[in-house]
Tab-separated table of C-alpha atoms in Angstrom:
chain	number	residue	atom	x	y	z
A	775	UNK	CA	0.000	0.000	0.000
A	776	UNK	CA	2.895	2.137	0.690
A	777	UNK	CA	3.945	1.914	-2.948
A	778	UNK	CA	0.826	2.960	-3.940
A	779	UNK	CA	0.435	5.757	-2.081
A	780	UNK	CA	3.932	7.048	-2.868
A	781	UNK	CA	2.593	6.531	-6.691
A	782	UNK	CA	-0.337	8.171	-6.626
A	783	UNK	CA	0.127	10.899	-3.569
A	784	UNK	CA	-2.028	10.771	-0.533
A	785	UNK	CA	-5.041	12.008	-1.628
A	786	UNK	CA	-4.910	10.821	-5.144
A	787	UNK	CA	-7.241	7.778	-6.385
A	788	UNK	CA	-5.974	4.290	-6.495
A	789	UNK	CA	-5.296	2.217	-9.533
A	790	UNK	CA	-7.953	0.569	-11.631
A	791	UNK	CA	-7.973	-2.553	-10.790
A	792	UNK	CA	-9.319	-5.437	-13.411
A	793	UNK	CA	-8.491	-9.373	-12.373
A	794	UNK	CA	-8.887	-12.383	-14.545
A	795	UNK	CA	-10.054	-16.056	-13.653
A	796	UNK	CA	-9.289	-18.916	-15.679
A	797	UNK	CA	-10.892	-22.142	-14.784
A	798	UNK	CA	-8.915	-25.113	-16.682
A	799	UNK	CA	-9.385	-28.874	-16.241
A	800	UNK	CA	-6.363	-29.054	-14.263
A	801	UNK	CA	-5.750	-25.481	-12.165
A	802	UNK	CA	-7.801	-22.278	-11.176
A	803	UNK	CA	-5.771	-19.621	-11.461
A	804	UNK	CA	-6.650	-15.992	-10.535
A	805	UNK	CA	-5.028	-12.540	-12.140
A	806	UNK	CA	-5.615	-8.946	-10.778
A	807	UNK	CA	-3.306	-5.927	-12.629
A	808	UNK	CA	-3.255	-2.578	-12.705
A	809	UNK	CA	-2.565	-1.401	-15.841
A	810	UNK	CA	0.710	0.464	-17.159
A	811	UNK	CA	2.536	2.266	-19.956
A	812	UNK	CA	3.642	-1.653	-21.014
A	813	UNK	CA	0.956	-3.573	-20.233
A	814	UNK	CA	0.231	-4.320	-16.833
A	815	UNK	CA	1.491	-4.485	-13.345
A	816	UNK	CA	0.518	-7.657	-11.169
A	817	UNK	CA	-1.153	-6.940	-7.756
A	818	UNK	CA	-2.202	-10.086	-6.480
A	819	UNK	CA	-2.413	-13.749	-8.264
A	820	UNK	CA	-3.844	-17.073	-6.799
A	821	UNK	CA	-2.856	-20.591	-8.707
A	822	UNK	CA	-4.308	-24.074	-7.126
A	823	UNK	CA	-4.292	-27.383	-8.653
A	824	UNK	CA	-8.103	-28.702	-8.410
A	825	UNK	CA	-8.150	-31.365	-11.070
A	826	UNK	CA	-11.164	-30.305	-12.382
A	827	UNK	CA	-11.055	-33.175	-15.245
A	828	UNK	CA	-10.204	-35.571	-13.247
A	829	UNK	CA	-11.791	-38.747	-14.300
A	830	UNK	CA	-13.470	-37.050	-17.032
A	831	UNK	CA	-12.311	-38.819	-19.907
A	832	UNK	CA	-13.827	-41.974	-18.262
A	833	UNK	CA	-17.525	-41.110	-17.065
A	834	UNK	CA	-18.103	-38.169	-19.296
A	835	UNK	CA	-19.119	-36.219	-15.921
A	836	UNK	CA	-17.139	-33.822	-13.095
A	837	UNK	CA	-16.379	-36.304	-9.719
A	838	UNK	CA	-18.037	-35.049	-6.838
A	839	UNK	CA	-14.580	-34.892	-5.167
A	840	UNK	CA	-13.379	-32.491	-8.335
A	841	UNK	CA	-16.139	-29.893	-7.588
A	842	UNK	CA	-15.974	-29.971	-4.544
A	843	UNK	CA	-12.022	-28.983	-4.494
A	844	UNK	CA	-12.715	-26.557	-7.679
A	845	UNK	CA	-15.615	-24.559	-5.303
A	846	UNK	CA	-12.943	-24.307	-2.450
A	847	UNK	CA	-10.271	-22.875	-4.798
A	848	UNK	CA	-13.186	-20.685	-6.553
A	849	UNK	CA	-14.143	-19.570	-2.823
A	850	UNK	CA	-10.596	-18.471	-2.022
A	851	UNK	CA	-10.756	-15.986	-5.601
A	852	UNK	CA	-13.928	-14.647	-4.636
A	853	UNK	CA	-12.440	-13.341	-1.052
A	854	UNK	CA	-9.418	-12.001	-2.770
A	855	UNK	CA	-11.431	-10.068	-5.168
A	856	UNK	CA	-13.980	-8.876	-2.418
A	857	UNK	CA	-10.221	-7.297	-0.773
A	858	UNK	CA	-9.770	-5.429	-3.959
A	859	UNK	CA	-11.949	-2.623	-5.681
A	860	UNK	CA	-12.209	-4.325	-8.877
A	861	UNK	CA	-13.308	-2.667	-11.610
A	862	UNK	CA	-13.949	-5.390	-14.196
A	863	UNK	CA	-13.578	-9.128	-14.125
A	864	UNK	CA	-13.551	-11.454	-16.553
A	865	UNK	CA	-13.969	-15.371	-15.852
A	866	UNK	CA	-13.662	-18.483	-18.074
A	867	UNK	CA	-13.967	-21.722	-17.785
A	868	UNK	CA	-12.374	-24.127	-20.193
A	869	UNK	CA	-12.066	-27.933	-21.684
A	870	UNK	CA	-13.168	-29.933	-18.488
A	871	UNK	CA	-16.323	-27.887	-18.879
A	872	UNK	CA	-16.659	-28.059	-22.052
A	873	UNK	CA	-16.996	-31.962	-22.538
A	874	UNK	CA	-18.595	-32.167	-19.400
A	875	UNK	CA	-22.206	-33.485	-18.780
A	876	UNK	CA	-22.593	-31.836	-15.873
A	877	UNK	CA	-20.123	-28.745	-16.633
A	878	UNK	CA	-23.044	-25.896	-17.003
A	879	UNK	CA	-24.660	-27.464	-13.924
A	880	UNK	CA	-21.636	-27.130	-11.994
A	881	UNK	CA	-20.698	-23.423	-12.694
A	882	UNK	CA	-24.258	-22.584	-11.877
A	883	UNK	CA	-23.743	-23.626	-8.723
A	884	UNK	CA	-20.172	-21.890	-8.726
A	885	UNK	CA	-22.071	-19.008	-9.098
A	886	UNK	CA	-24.980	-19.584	-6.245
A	887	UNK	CA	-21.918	-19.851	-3.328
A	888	UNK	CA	-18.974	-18.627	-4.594
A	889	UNK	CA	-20.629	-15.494	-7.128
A	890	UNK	CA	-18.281	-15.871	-9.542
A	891	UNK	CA	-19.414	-17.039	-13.144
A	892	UNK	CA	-17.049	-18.556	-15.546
A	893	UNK	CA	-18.018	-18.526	-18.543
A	894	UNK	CA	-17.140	-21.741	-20.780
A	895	UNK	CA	-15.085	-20.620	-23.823
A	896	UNK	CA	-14.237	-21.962	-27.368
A	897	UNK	CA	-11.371	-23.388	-28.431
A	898	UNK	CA	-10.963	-20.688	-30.581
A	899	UNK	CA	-11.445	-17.815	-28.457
A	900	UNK	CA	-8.409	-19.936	-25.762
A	901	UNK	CA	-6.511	-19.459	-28.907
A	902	UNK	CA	-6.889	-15.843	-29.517
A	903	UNK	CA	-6.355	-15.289	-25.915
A	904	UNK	CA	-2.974	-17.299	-25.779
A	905	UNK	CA	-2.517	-15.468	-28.951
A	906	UNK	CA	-2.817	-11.821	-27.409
A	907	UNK	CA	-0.650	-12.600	-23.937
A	908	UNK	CA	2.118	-13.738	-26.675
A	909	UNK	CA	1.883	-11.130	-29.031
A	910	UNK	CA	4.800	-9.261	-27.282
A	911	UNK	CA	7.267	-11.811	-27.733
A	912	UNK	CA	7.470	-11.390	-30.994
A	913	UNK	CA	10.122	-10.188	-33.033
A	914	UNK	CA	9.971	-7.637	-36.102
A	915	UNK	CA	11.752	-10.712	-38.493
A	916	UNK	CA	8.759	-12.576	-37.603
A	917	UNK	CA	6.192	-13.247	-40.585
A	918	UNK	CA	4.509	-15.945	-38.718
A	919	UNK	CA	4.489	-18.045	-35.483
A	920	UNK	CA	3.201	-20.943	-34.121
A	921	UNK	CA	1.660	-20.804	-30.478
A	922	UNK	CA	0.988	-23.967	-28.948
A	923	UNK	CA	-0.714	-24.665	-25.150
A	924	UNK	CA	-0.598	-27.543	-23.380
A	925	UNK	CA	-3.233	-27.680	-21.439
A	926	UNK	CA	-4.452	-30.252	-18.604
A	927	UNK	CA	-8.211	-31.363	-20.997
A	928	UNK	CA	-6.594	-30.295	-24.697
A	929	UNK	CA	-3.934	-28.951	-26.408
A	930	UNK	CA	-4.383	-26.003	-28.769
A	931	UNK	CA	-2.100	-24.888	-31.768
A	932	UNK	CA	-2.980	-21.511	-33.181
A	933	UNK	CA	-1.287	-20.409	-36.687
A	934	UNK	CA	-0.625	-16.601	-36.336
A	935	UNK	CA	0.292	-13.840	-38.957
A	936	UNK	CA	2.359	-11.332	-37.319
A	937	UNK	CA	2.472	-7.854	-37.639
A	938	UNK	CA	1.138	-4.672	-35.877
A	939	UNK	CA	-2.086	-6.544	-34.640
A	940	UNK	CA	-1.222	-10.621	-35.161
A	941	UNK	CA	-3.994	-12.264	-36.790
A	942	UNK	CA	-4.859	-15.708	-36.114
A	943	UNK	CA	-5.010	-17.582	-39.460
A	944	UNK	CA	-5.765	-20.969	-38.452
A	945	UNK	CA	-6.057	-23.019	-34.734
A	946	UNK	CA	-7.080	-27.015	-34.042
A	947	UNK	CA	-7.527	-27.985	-30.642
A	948	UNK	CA	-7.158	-31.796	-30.237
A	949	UNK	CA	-8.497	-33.392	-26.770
A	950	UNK	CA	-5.369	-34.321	-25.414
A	951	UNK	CA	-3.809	-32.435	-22.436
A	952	UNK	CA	-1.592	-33.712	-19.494
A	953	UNK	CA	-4.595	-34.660	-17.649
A	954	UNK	CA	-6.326	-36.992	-19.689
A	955	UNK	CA	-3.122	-38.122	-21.446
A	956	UNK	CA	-2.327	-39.200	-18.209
A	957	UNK	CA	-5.269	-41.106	-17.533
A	958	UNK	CA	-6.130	-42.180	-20.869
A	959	UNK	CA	-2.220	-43.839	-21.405
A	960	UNK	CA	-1.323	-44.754	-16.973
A	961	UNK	CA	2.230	-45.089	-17.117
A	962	UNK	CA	2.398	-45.830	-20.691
A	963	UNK	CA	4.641	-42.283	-20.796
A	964	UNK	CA	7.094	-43.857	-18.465
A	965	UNK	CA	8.206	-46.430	-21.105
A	966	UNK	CA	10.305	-45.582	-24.293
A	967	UNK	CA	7.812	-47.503	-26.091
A	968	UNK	CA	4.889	-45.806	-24.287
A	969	UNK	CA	6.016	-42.689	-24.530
A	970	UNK	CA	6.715	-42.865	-28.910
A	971	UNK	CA	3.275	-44.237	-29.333
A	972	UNK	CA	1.996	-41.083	-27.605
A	973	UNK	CA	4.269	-38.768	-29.645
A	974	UNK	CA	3.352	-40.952	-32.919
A	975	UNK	CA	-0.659	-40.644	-31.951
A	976	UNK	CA	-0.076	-36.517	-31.272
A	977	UNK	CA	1.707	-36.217	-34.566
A	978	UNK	CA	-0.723	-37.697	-36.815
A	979	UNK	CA	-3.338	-35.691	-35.204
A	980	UNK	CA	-1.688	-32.436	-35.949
A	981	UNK	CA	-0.832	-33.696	-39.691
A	982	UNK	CA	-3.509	-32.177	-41.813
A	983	UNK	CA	-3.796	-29.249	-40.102
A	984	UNK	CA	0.281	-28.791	-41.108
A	985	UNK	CA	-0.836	-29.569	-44.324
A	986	UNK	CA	-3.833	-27.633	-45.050
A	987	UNK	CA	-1.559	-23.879	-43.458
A	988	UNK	CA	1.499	-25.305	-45.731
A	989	UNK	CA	3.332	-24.719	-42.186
A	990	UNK	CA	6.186	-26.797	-43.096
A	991	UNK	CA	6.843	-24.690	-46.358
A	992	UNK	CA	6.496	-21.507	-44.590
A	993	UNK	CA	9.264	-23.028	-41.861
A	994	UNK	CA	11.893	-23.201	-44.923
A	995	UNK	CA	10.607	-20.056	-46.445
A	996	UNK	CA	12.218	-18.527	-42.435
A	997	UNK	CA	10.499	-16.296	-39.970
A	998	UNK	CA	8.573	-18.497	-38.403
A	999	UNK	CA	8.709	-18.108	-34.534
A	1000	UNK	CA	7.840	-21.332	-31.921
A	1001	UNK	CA	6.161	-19.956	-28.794
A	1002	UNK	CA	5.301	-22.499	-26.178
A	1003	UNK	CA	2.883	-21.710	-22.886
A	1004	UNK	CA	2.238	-24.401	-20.508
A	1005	UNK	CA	3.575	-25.976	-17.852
A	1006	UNK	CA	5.260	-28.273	-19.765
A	1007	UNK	CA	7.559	-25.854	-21.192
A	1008	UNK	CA	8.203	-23.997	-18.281
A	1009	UNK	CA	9.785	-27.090	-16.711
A	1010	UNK	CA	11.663	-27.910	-19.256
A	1011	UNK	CA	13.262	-24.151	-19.543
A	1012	UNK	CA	13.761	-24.523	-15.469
A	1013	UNK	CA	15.665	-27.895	-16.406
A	1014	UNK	CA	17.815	-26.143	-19.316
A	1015	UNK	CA	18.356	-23.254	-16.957
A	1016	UNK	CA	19.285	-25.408	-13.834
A	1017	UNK	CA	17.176	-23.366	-11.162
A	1018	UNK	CA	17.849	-24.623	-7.960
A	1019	UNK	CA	13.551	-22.729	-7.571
A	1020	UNK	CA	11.081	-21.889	-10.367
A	1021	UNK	CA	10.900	-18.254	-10.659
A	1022	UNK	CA	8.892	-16.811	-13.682
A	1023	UNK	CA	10.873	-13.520	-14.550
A	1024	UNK	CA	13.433	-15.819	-15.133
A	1025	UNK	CA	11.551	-18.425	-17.427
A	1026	UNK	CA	8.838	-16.266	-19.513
A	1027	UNK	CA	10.204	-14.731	-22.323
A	1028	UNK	CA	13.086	-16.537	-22.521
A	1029	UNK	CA	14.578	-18.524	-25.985
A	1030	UNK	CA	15.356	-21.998	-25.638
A	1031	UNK	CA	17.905	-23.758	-28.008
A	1032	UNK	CA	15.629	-26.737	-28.954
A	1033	UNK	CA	18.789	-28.889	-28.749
A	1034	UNK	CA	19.121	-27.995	-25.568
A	1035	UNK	CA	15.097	-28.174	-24.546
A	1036	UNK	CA	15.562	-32.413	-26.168
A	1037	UNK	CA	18.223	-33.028	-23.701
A	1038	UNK	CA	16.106	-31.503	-20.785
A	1039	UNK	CA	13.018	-33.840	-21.879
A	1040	UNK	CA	15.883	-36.741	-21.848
A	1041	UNK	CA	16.512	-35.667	-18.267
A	1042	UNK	CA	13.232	-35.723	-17.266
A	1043	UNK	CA	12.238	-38.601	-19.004
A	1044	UNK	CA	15.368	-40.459	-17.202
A	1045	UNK	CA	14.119	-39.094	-13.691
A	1046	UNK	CA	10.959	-41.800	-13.154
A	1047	UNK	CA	8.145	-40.608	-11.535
A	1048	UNK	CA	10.027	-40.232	-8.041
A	1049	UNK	CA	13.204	-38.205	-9.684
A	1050	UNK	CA	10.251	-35.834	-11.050
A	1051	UNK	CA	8.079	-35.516	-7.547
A	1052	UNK	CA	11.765	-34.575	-6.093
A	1053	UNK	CA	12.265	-31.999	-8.669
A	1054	UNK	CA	12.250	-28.093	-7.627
A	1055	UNK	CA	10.445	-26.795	-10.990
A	1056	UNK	CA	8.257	-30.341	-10.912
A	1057	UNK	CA	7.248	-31.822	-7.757
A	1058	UNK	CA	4.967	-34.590	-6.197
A	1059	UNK	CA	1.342	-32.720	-7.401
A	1060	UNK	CA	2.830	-32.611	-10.821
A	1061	UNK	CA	4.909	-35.591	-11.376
A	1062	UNK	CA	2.324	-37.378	-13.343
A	1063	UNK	CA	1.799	-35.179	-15.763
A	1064	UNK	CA	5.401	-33.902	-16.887
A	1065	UNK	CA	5.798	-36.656	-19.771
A	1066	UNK	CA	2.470	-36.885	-20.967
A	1067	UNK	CA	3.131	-33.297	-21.747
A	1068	UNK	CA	6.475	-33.614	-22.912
A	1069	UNK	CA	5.133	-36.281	-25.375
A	1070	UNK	CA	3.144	-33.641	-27.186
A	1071	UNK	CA	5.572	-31.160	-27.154
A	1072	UNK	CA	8.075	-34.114	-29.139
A	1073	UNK	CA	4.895	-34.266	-31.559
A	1074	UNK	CA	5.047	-30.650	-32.012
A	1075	UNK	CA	8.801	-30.471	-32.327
A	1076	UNK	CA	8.811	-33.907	-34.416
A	1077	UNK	CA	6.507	-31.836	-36.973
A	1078	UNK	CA	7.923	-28.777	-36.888
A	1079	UNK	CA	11.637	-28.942	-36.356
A	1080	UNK	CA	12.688	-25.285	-35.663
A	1081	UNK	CA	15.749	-24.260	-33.796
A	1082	UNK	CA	14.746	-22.415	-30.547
A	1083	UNK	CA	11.433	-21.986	-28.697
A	1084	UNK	CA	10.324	-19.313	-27.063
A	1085	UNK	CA	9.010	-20.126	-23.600
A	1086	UNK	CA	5.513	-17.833	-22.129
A	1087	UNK	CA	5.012	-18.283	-18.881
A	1088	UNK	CA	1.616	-16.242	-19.153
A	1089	UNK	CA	-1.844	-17.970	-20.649
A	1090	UNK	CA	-5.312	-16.617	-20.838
A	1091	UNK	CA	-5.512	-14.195	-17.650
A	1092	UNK	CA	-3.347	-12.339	-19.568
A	1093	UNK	CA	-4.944	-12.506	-22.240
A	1094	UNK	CA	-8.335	-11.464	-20.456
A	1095	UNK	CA	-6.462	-8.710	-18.556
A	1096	UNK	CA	-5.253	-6.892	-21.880
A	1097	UNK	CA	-8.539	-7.266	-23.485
A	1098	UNK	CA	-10.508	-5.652	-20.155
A	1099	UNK	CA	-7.979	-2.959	-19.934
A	1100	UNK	CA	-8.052	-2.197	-23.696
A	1101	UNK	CA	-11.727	-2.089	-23.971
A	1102	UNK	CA	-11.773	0.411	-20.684
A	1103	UNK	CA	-9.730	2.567	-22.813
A	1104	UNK	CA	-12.092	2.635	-25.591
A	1105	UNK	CA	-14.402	6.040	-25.983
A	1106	UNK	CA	-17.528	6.169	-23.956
A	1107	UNK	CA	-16.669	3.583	-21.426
């Protein structure tokens, strides 16, 4: 508060505030920023694994135990945002809902004792969101780029054309994220042989969609850019990097050698499940979904074979943030 009021002067007004909740099949994460010449500045952020999707893939339907862990992480956002005077909010919910039975039916009653209403999103609006948190990493060489999340329910590719606003020319979303990979193969991922069939199964999936944006002749043509936001390659930058603790200003925005990102999936593939619960930038909640993830990113990098990646440790609340505090901006708001 101190800051603030140094800022801003005693009896000046505070910041606008606008927060962000994104509800995925794996985490619930929460985002409030004030914004800034540059973007945004973070004031407070909330991140709990709830497992939303787990079990999903097998009864078609949200476990009891899943709600009830996603309404105790959705009560903890709402008291953090009843601390702050929050202008606007913006909440989604994403692919656990989505294939959900009972997903509507469970955000209603979200709403009834927590008040907060996530809306359930496309795949193609996750896209463009992904797609607008990235947009400043990239480069003026760039002609085009290839954004790819890895999410816990699905993984989503979007095909960008860059410039002063990127465009989105062409997404897929495929229902495999580290969740129900995880699920679907067991410990398949743990196996050499396990863990090419997944990689073979993510490739083919992705095929046509390489072939119907010519993506591979657009690599050779140059200026293509690989931008990677998940979990999955956050881990693998901490690995490459050798942080003894995860700490995001060090991982987003940085530019992996992809040589060097294969060795750190060799690593972690050579850890087992215990060497990757013992892990600082893995650990025990997340140890079971580290290669199923890395197996699609292999897919991706098997397809695509470009020479660095660039690593975003920032996802749809930012995304949501830029797009509240743009349209704030706009003329008779």
């Amino acid at each position: 508060m101190s800051a603030l009021l140094h800022r801003h002067g005693p009896s000046g007004p505070p910041p606008a505030l606008f927060a962000a909740l994104d509800l995925g099949t794996n985490n619930c994460r929460l985002l409030i920023g004030a914004p800034t010449r540059q973007g945004f500045r973070v004031v407070d952020s909330f991140s709990r694994i709830v497992r939303l999707g787990e079990g999903l893939a097998g009864t078609g339907a949200l476990s009891d135990a899943a709600m009830e862990r996603t309404i105790s992480a959705l009560s903890a956002c709402a008291e953090r945002l009843h601390r702050r005077p929050v202008r606007r909010l913006a909440a989604v919910a994403t692919e656990a809902c989505r294939r959900a039975a009972n997903g509507p039916a469970f955000l209603a009653r979200a709403a009834r004792e927590t008040g907060l209403s996530p809306r359930i999103i496309s795949p193609r609006e996750e896209a463009e969101l992904a797609m607008e948190s990235c947009a400043p990493l990239l480069e003026p060489g760039d002609r085009r780029a290839i954004l790819f999340d890895i999410g816990g329910g699905s993984t989503e590719i979007a095909w960008i054309r860059t410039g002063p606003r990127p465009e989105l020319i062409g997404y897929i979303s495929i229902p495999c994220g580290v969740v129900t990979l995880a699920e679907r193969e067991g410990g398949d991922c743990f196996s050499p042989h396990g863990f090419a069939s997944v990689v073979e199964d993510i490739h083919a999936r992705l095929a046509d969609f390489d072939r119907l944006h010519c993506i591979g002749q657009e690599i050779r043509a140059g200026g293509v850019r690989l931008i990677g936001t998940s979990g999955t390659v956050t881990t693998l930058a901490g690995v490459v990097m050798a942080l003894p603790k995860y700490r995001r200003q060090l991982v987003d925005g940085t530019r992996l050698n992809a040589e060097a990102a294969d060795a750190a999936l060799e690593q972690l593939f050579a850890m087992g499940r215990k060497g990757l619960a013992a892990h600082p930038c893995v650990g025990p909640e997340r140890a079971d979904f580290v290669l199923p993830g890395c197996a699609v990113y292999a897919a991706i990098r098997q397809l695509w074979p470009l020479g660095e990646l660039t690593v975003a440790d920032r996802g749809l609340r930012e995304g949501m943030l830029m797009r509240l505090m743009r349209g704030d901006r706009m003329p008779g708001r």
